[in-house]
Amino acid sequence: MDPRVEKIRREFKPKVKPIEWRGDKLVLLDQRMLPFETRYVEARTVEDVATAIRDMVVRGAPAIGITAAFGMVIALSEKTIDNIDDALKTLSLARDILSKTRPTAVNLFWALDRMYNKALSLVSTTSSVRELREGLEEEAKKIFEEELEAEIRIGLYGAELLEDGDTVLTICNAGGLATGTGLGTATAPIYVAKMMGKDVSVIAPETRPWQQGARLTVYELVNNGIRTTLIADTALGLVMYKRMVDIVMVGADRILLDGHVFNKIGTLNEAILAHEFGIPFYVLAPTSTIDPKSNVDSVKIEERDPDEVRTVRTSQGKVYVTLKDIQVYNPVFDVTPPKYITGIITEKGVATQPLSVNLRKLLKNI
Ligand code: MRU
């Protein structure tokens, strides 16, 4: 056991708890209401869990995976199931419902597969539905714990790249709200560097249309004592041209073995600009975000409600900023080709160029 990991686990005290498992239900911090209101949503059924993911009460690739994993436990608690065959049918149905919530973040499918495979291995040794449920609850808790451990390691690798006085540019929210742990992926090095006594500040683009940067990243970083400057997405080029950014750190929703990275819409713009201005561009994610099966054309980029673009979210609710019926194209993720990426930081280490070779090497160590 690495003593540095234990030290961070002991000392990092996040101010927010986005996901809490209470034995029979999930209590989720409603991220749609932040930063204006701290409200919680309870999920007691598979449908509740699916709605919470679809409507973005809970969002961010790892947090979606963790929530879905507990959703599989909830599936076995919703009604009385008296035999293992019915339990497996219920789990299969739950997996189906949950997998249709959001298409891009691979952590969702990774967590559902892991939970279903765990169920299959448990039923080879038990015919008790109660034991099956207990085993699955253990597995979901393990997924949650492993995520925090991965983020601490990502934080340690990433913090080595940060110098005292550096400014990090990020995008969206790849912080503790997006992973459920309070630490995050792209934010982990910033928190770890701070714990090491380095003064690191952040530039956060607002991240239209959902404004994860303006509403979540700013809220989270400021609450954790990090100096943060919010910019309009349109200011990205200028802050890099003016050398206000030392390094870019972003999260990921899906990383392909050839090094293509799917992440929040706007990541591609940042990557191209960083490449042009010679600023290192790092992607930070647990290995559960690596998808060894898909290719760049087979990944579905989610498109969401046109009203997300026609409106802005305010403390008073949604406000239209354009014609209410204007035609809209609203893809909420994009894909960054490997040539723009300096390195991918995972809990297993840092894959640098050529990514298609070095990502495979990292996975071999799993
Ligand atoms: O649409 P969202 O808010 O779920 O998108 C989140 C992102 O794109 C994050 O960057 C990604 O999930 C990584 S979270 C550690």
Short mmCIF file of C-alpha atoms in Angstrom, two decimals, residues 3 44 66-67 78 85 136 160 164 230 265 268 296 314-315 317:
data_model
loop_
_atom_site.label_atom_id
_atom_site.label_comp_id
_atom_site.label_asym_id
_atom_site.label_seq_id
_atom_site.Cartn_x
_atom_site.Cartn_y
_atom_site.Cartn_z
CA PRO A 3 1.56 5.61 2.10
CA ARG A 44 -35.43 3.95 -4.63
CA ILE A 66 -21.24 4.23 -9.75
CA THR A 67 -24.90 5.29 -9.69
CA GLU A 78 -37.67 -3.08 -5.29
CA ASP A 85 -33.83 -17.23 -12.05
CA LEU A 136 -23.84 -7.13 -5.50
CA GLU A 160 4.17 15.91 -10.62
CA ASP A 164 4.26 26.16 -8.01
CA LEU A 230 -14.35 31.73 -15.01
CA ILE A 265 -18.20 19.37 -26.34
CA LEU A 268 -11.56 19.40 -29.28
CA VAL A 296 -14.13 6.12 -33.50
CA THR A 314 -30.31 30.85 -13.90
CA SER A 315 -31.37 30.85 -10.25
CA GLY A 317 -34.87 28.64 -13.89
#
